[in-house]
Coordinates of C-alpha atoms in Angstrom, one line a residue:
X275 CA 108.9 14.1 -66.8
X276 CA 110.1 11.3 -65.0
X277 CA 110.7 10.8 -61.9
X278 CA 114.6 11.3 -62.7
X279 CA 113.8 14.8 -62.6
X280 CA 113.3 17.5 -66.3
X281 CA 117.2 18.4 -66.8
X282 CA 120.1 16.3 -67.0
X283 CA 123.5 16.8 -67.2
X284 CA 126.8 15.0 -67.1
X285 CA 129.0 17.9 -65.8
X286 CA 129.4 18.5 -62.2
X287 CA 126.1 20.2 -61.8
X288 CA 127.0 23.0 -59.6
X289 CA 129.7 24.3 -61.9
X290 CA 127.5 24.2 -65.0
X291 CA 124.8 25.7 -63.5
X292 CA 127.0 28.3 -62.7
X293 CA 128.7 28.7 -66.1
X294 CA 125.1 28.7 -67.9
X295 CA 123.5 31.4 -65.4
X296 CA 126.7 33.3 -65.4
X297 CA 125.7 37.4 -65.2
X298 CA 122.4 36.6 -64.3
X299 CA 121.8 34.5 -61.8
X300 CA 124.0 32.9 -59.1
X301 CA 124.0 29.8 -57.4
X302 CA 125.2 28.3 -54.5
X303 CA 124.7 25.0 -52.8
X304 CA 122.4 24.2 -49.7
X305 CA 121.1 21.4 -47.8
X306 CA 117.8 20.7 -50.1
X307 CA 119.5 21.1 -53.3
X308 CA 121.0 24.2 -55.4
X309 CA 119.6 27.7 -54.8
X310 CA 119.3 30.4 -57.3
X311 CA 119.6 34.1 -57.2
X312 CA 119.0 36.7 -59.2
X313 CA 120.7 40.2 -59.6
X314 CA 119.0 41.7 -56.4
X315 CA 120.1 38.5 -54.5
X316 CA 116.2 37.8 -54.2
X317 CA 115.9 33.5 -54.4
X318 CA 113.9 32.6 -57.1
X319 CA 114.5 29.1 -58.1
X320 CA 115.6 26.0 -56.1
X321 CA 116.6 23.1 -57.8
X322 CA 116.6 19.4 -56.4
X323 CA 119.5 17.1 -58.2
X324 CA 119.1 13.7 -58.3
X325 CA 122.9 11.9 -59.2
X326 CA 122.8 9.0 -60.8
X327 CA 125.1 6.3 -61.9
X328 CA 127.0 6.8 -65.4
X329 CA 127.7 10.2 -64.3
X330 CA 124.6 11.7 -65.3
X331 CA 122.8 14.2 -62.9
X332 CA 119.0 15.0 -63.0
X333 CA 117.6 18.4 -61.9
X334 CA 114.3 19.1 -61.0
X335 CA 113.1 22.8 -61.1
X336 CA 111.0 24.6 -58.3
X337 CA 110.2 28.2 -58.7
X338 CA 109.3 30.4 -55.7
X339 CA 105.8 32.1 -55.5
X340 CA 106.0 34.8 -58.5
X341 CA 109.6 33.8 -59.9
X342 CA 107.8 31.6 -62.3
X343 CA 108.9 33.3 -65.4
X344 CA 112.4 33.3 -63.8
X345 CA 112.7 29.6 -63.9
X346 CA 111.1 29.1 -67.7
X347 CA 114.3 31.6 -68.1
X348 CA 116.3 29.3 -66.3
X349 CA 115.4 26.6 -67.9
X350 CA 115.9 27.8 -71.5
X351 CA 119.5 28.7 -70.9
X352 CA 120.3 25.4 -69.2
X353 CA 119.0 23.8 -72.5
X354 CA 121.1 26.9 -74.7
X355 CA 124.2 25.9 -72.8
X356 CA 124.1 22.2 -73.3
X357 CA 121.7 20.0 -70.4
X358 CA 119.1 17.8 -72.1
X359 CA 115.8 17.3 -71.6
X360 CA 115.1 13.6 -71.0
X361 CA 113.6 13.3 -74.6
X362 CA 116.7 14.5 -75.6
X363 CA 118.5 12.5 -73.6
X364 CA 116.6 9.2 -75.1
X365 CA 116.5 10.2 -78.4
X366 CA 118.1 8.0 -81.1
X367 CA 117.1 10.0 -84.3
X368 CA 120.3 11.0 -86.0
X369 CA 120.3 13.4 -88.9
X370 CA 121.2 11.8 -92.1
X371 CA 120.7 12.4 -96.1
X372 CA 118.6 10.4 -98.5
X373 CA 121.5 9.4 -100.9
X374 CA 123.5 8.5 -97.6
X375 CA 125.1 5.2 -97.8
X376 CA 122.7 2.4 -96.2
X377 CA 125.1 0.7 -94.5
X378 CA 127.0 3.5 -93.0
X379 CA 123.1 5.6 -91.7
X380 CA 121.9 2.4 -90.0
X381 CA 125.3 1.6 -88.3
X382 CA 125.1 6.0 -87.2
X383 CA 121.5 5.0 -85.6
X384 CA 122.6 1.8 -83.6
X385 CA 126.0 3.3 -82.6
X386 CA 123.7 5.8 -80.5
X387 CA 121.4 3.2 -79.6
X388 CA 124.5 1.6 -78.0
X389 CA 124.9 4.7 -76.1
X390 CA 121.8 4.7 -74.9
X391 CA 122.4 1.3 -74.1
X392 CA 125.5 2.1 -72.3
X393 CA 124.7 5.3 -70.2
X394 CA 121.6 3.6 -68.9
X395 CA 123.6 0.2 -67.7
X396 CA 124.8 1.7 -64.6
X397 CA 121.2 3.0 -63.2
X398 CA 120.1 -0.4 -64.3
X399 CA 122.4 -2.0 -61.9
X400 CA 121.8 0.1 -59.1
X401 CA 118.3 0.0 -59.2
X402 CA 117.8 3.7 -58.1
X403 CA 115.3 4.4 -60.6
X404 CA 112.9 1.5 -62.7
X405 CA 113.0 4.3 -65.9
X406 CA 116.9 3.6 -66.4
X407 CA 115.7 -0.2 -67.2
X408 CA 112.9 0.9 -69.5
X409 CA 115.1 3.1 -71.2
X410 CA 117.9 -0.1 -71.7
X411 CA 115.0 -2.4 -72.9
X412 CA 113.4 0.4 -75.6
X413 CA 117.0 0.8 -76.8
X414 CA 117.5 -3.0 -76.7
X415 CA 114.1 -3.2 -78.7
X416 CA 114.7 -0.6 -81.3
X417 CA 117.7 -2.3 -82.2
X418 CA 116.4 -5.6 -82.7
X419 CA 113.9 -3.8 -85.1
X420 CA 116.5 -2.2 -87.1
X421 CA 118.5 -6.0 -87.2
X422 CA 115.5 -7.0 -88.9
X423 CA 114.1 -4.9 -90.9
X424 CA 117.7 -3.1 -92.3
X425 CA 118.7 -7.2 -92.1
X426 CA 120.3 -6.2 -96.1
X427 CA 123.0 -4.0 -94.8
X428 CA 124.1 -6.6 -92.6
X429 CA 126.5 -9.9 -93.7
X430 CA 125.0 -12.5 -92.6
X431 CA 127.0 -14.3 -90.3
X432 CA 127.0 -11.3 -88.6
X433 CA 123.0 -11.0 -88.5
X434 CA 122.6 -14.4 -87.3
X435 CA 124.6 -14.0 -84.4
X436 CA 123.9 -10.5 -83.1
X437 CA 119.7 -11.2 -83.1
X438 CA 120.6 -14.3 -80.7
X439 CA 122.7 -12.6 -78.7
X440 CA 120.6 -9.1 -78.4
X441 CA 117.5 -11.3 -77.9
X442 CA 119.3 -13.3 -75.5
X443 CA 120.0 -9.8 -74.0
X444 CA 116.5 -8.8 -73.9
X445 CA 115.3 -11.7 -72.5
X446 CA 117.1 -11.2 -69.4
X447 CA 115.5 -7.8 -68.2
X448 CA 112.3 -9.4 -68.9
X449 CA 110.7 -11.1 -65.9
X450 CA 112.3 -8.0 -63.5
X451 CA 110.4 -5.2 -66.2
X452 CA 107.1 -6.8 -65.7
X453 CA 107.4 -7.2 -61.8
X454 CA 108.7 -3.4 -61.5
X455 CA 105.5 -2.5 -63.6
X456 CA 103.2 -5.3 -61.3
X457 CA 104.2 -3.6 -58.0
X458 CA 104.6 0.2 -59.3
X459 CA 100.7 -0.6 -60.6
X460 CA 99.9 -2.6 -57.8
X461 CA 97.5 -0.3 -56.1
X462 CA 95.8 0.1 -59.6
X463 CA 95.2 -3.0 -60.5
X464 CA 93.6 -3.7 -57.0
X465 CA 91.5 -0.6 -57.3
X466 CA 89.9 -2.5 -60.0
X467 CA 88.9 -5.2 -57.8
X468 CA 84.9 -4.8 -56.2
X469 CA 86.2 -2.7 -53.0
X470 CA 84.5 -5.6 -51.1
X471 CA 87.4 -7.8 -51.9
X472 CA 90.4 -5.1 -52.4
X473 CA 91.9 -5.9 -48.9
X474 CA 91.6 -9.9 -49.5
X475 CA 94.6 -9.3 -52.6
X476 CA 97.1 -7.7 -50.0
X477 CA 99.4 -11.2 -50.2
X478 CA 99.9 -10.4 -53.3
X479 CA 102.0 -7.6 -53.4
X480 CA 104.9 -9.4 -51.2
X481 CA 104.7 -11.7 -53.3
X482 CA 105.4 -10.0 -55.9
X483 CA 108.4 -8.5 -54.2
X484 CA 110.0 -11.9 -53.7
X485 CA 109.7 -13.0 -57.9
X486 CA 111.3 -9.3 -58.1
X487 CA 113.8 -9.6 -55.9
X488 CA 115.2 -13.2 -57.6
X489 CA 114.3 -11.7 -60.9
X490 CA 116.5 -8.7 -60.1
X491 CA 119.8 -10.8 -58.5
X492 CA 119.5 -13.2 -61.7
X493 CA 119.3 -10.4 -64.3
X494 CA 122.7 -8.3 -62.3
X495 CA 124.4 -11.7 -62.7
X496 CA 123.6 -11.8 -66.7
X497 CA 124.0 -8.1 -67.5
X498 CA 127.5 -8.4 -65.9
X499 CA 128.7 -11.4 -66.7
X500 CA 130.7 -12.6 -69.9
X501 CA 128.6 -13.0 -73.1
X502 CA 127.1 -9.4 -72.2
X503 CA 131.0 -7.9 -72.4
X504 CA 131.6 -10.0 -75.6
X505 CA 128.4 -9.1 -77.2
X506 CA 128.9 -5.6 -76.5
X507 CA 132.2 -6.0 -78.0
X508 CA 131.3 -7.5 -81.1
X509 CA 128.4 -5.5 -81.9
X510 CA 130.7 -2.8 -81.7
X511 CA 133.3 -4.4 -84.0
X512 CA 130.6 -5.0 -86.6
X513 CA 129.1 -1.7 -86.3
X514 CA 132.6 0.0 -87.1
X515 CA 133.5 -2.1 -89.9
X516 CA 129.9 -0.7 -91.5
X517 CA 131.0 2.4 -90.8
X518 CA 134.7 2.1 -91.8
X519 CA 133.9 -0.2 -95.1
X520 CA 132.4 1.4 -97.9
X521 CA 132.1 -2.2 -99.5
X522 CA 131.5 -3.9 -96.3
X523 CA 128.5 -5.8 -94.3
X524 CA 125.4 -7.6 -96.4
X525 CA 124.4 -6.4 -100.2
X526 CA 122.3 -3.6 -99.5
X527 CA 124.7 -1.7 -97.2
X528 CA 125.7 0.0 -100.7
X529 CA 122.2 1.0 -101.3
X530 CA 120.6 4.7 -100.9
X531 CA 119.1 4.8 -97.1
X532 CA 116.3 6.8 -98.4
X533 CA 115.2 3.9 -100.7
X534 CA 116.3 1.4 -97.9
X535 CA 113.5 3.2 -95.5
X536 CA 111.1 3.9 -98.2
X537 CA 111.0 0.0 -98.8
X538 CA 110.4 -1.2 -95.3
X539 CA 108.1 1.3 -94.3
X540 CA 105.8 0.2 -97.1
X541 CA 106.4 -3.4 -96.7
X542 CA 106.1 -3.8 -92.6
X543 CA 103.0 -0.8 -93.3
X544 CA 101.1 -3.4 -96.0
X545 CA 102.1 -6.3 -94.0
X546 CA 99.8 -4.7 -90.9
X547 CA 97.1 -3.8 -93.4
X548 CA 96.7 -7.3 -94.3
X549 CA 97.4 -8.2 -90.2
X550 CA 94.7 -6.5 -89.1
X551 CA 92.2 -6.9 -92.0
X552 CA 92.4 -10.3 -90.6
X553 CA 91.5 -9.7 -86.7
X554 CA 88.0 -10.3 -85.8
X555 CA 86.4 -9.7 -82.4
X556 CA 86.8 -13.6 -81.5
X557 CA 90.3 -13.9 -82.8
X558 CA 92.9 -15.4 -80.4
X559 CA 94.9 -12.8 -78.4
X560 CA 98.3 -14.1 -80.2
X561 CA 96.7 -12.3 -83.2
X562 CA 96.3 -8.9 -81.6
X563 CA 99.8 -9.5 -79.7
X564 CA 101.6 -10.0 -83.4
X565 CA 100.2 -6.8 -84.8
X566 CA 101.2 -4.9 -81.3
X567 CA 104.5 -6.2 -82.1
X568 CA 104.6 -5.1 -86.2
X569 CA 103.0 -2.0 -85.1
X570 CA 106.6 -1.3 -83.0
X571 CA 108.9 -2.2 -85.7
X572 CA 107.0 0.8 -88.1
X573 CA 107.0 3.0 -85.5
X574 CA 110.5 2.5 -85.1
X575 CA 111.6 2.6 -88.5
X576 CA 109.2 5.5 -88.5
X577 CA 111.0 7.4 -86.0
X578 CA 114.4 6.6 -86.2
X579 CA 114.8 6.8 -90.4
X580 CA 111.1 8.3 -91.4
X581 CA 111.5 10.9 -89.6
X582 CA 115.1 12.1 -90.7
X583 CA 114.6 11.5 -94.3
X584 CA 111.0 12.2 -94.9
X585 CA 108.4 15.1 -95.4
X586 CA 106.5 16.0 -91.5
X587 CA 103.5 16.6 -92.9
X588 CA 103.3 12.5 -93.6
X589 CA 105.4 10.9 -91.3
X590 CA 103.5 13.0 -87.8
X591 CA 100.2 11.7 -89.0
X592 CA 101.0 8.1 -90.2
X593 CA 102.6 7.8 -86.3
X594 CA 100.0 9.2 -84.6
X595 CA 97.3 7.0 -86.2
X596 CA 99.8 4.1 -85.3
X597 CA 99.8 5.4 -81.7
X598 CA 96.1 5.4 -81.8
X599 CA 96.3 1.9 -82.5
X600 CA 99.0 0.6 -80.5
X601 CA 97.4 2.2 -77.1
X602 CA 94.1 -0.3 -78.5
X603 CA 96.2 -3.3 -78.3
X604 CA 98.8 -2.3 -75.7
X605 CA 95.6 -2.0 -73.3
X606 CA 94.3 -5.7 -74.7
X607 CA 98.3 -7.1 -74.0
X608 CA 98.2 -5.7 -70.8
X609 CA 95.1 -7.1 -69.3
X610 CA 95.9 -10.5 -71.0
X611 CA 99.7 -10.3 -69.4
X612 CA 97.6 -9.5 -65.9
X613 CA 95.6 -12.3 -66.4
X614 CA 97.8 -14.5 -67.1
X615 CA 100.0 -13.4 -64.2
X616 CA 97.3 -13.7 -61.4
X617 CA 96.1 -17.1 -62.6
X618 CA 99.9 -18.4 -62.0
X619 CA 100.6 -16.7 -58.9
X620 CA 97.3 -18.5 -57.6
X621 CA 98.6 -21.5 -57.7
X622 CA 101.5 -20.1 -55.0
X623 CA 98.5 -18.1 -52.8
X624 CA 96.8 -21.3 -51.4
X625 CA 99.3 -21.9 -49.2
X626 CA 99.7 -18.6 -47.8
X627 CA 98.0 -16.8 -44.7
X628 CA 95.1 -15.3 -46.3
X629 CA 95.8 -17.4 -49.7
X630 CA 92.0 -19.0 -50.1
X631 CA 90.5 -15.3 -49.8
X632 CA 93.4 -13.7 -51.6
X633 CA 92.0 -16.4 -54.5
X634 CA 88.6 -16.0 -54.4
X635 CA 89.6 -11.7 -55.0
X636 CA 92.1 -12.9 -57.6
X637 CA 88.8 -14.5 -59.1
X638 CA 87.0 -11.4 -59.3
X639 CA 89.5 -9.4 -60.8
X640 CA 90.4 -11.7 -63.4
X641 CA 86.4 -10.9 -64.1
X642 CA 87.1 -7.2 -64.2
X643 CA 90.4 -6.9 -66.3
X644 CA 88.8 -9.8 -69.1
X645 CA 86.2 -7.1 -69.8
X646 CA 88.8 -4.5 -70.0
X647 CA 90.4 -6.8 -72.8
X648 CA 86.8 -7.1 -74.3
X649 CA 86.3 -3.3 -74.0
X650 CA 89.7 -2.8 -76.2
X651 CA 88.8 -5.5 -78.9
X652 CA 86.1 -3.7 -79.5
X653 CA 87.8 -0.5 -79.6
X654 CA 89.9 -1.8 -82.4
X655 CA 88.2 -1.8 -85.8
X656 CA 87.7 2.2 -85.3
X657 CA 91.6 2.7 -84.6
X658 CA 92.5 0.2 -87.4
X659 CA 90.2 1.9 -89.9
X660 CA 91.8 5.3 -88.8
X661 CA 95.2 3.4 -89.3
X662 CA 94.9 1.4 -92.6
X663 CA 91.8 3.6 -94.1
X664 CA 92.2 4.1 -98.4
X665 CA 93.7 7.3 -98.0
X666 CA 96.0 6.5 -95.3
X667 CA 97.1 3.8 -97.3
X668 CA 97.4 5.3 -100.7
X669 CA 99.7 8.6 -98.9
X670 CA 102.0 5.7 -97.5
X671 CA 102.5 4.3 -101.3
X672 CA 103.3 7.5 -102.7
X673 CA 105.3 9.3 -100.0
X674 CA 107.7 6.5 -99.5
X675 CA 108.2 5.1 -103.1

């Protein structure tokens, strides 16, 4: 769970809480949130709502001392009666069949990435929580991976023009991701410091909070200005003509979406095989960074077509191998990111109060986090092997043929 809160709901929460609960429970507003009462009038639930912009309102469940049962009862029939759980809530997986036309599944998925998109703008904006910007950027992502690897459905005018643009998009949240990350981690990645010099990095943190805040103003002026409004109107324009036209977009949006899947999956699944086959313990962190990034377009594809249109029993294992993996090289990205990141922000310590010290500390964790990165490299041939081992490979080639 987030700290959004477990529920969420785009109703007026007070009124659907009532409706849900009806004959069992009642509920009434107060001063720390919404209270709950059973049939004896006896409190046994109180539940903190968080609003948030877009319309959307998160709940967060408290039982009372012995009502625990009560409020996994609660929580079921909010779920029955229509709230989501944030999973739910995130989830682009749409059902679809395997003789479905290509062009018109793939355009289903990205319409409800768009939504996702969409409903998370608003908490972007306001900044009240840093998960509504994660959320934007995964949807962002995940649709750039279906723009390239479901590239046949697409005409290609159109395919050119929407990967600028939704990169262009991406590009944007960047720098103010990583500095939410920096300063929501910040007392982590000190604690990995010697404690000797842990106090000596304090001038970093407002630092930080000054990239941030420019970061931040320069992404509200991109995310609301005028090529974001026509590239969301355009992507929608192409999307519905993929849905509309039965003869429309590139020359495979005719084809079976179960053979459309089944293809990628094995290709972008061979083409790590032979990625990784290829990574030694000295090879240059741009290598492990490109598999990292391969690794998130199968898992994609995996989840958002794989996953509809494919037996359980391959596609559960075949992800969580690749998640076995991708934590390996997320952990390497991460510490070389950090590294990276300290050794510029340096350069802008000297001058500071406490800059020369705050240096020498930035010094010795660099130490620290490049044997973290060492640590993962030689985590990865076990998680590869688990990944691309004979069987693994020979279940891909016959499952998704």
């Amino acid at each position: 769970m987030s700290d959004r809160g477990e529920l969420v709901t785009f109703d007026a929460p007070l009124q659907a809480l009532g409706s849900a609960l009806d004959g069992d429970y009642t509920v009434c507003n107060a001063a720390d949130g919404i209270l709950v009462r059973d049939e004896l009038d006896k409190l046994v639930c109180r539940i903190s709502v968080r609003a948030a912009p877009g319309g959307s309102s998160w709940l967060t469940l408290d039982p009372l001392k012995g009502y625990t049962p009560d409020a996994e009862r609660i929580s079921r029939r909010l779920l029955d009666s229509g709230f989501l759980t944030e999973a739910d809530w995130k989830s682009a997986q749409v059902e679809m069949a395997a003789d479905e036309r290509g062009g018109l599944a793939v355009a289903r998925v990205l319409l409800r990435l768009l939504q996702i998109i969409d409903a998370n703008l608003p908490g972007v904006l306001a900044d009240t929580d840093v998960e509504f910007l994660h959320d934007y950027r995964v949807a962002i992502r995940r649709t750039r991976s279906v723009l390239r690897e479901m590239h046949v459905v697409f005409a290609v005018e159109d395919l050119k023009r929407m990967r600028t643009e939704f990169k262009w998009l991406q590009d944007q949240t960047s720098a103010t991701r990583d500095l939410d990350v920096y300063l929501h981690e910040f007392d982590e990645l000190r604690a990995l410091a010697p404690a000797s010099v842990r106090a000596d990095l304090e001038p970093l943190e407002p630092l930080l909070r000054e990239r941030h805040q420019r970061a931040r103003a320069a992404m509200e002026v991109a995310l609301t200005g005028s090529r974001s409004r026509r590239l969301r109107a355009e992507w929608w324009d192409v999307l519905q003509a993929l849905v509309l036209e039965e003869h429309g977009g590139g020359n495979g949006a005719g084809r079976p979406i179960g053979k459309l899947a089944a293809h990628r999956i094995r290709k972008v699944h061979s083409k790590m095989v032979t990625m990784g086959t290829a990574i030694a313990p000295d090879s240059p962190p741009a290598q492990y960074h490109e598999l990292r990034k391969k690794g998130k377009e199968l898992r994609y594809l995996l989840e958002l077509f794989g996953a509809p249109l494919f037996e359980p029993d391959v596609v559960k294992p075949l992800i969580k191998a690749l998640k076995g993996l991708q934590d390996v090289l997320g952990t390497h990205q991460d510490r070389e990111v950090q590294i990276e990141m300290l050794r510029e922000l340096g350069h802008e310590l000297v001058s500071r109060p406490g800059g020369p010290r705050a240096l020498m500390a930035i010094g010795t964790l660099i130490d620290r986090l490049e044997a973290d990165a060492a640590q993962a490299r030689g985590r990865f041939a076990v998680s590869f092997d688990e990944f691309a081992s004979e069987a693994q490979c020979k279940l891909v080639a016959q499952a998704f043929s």
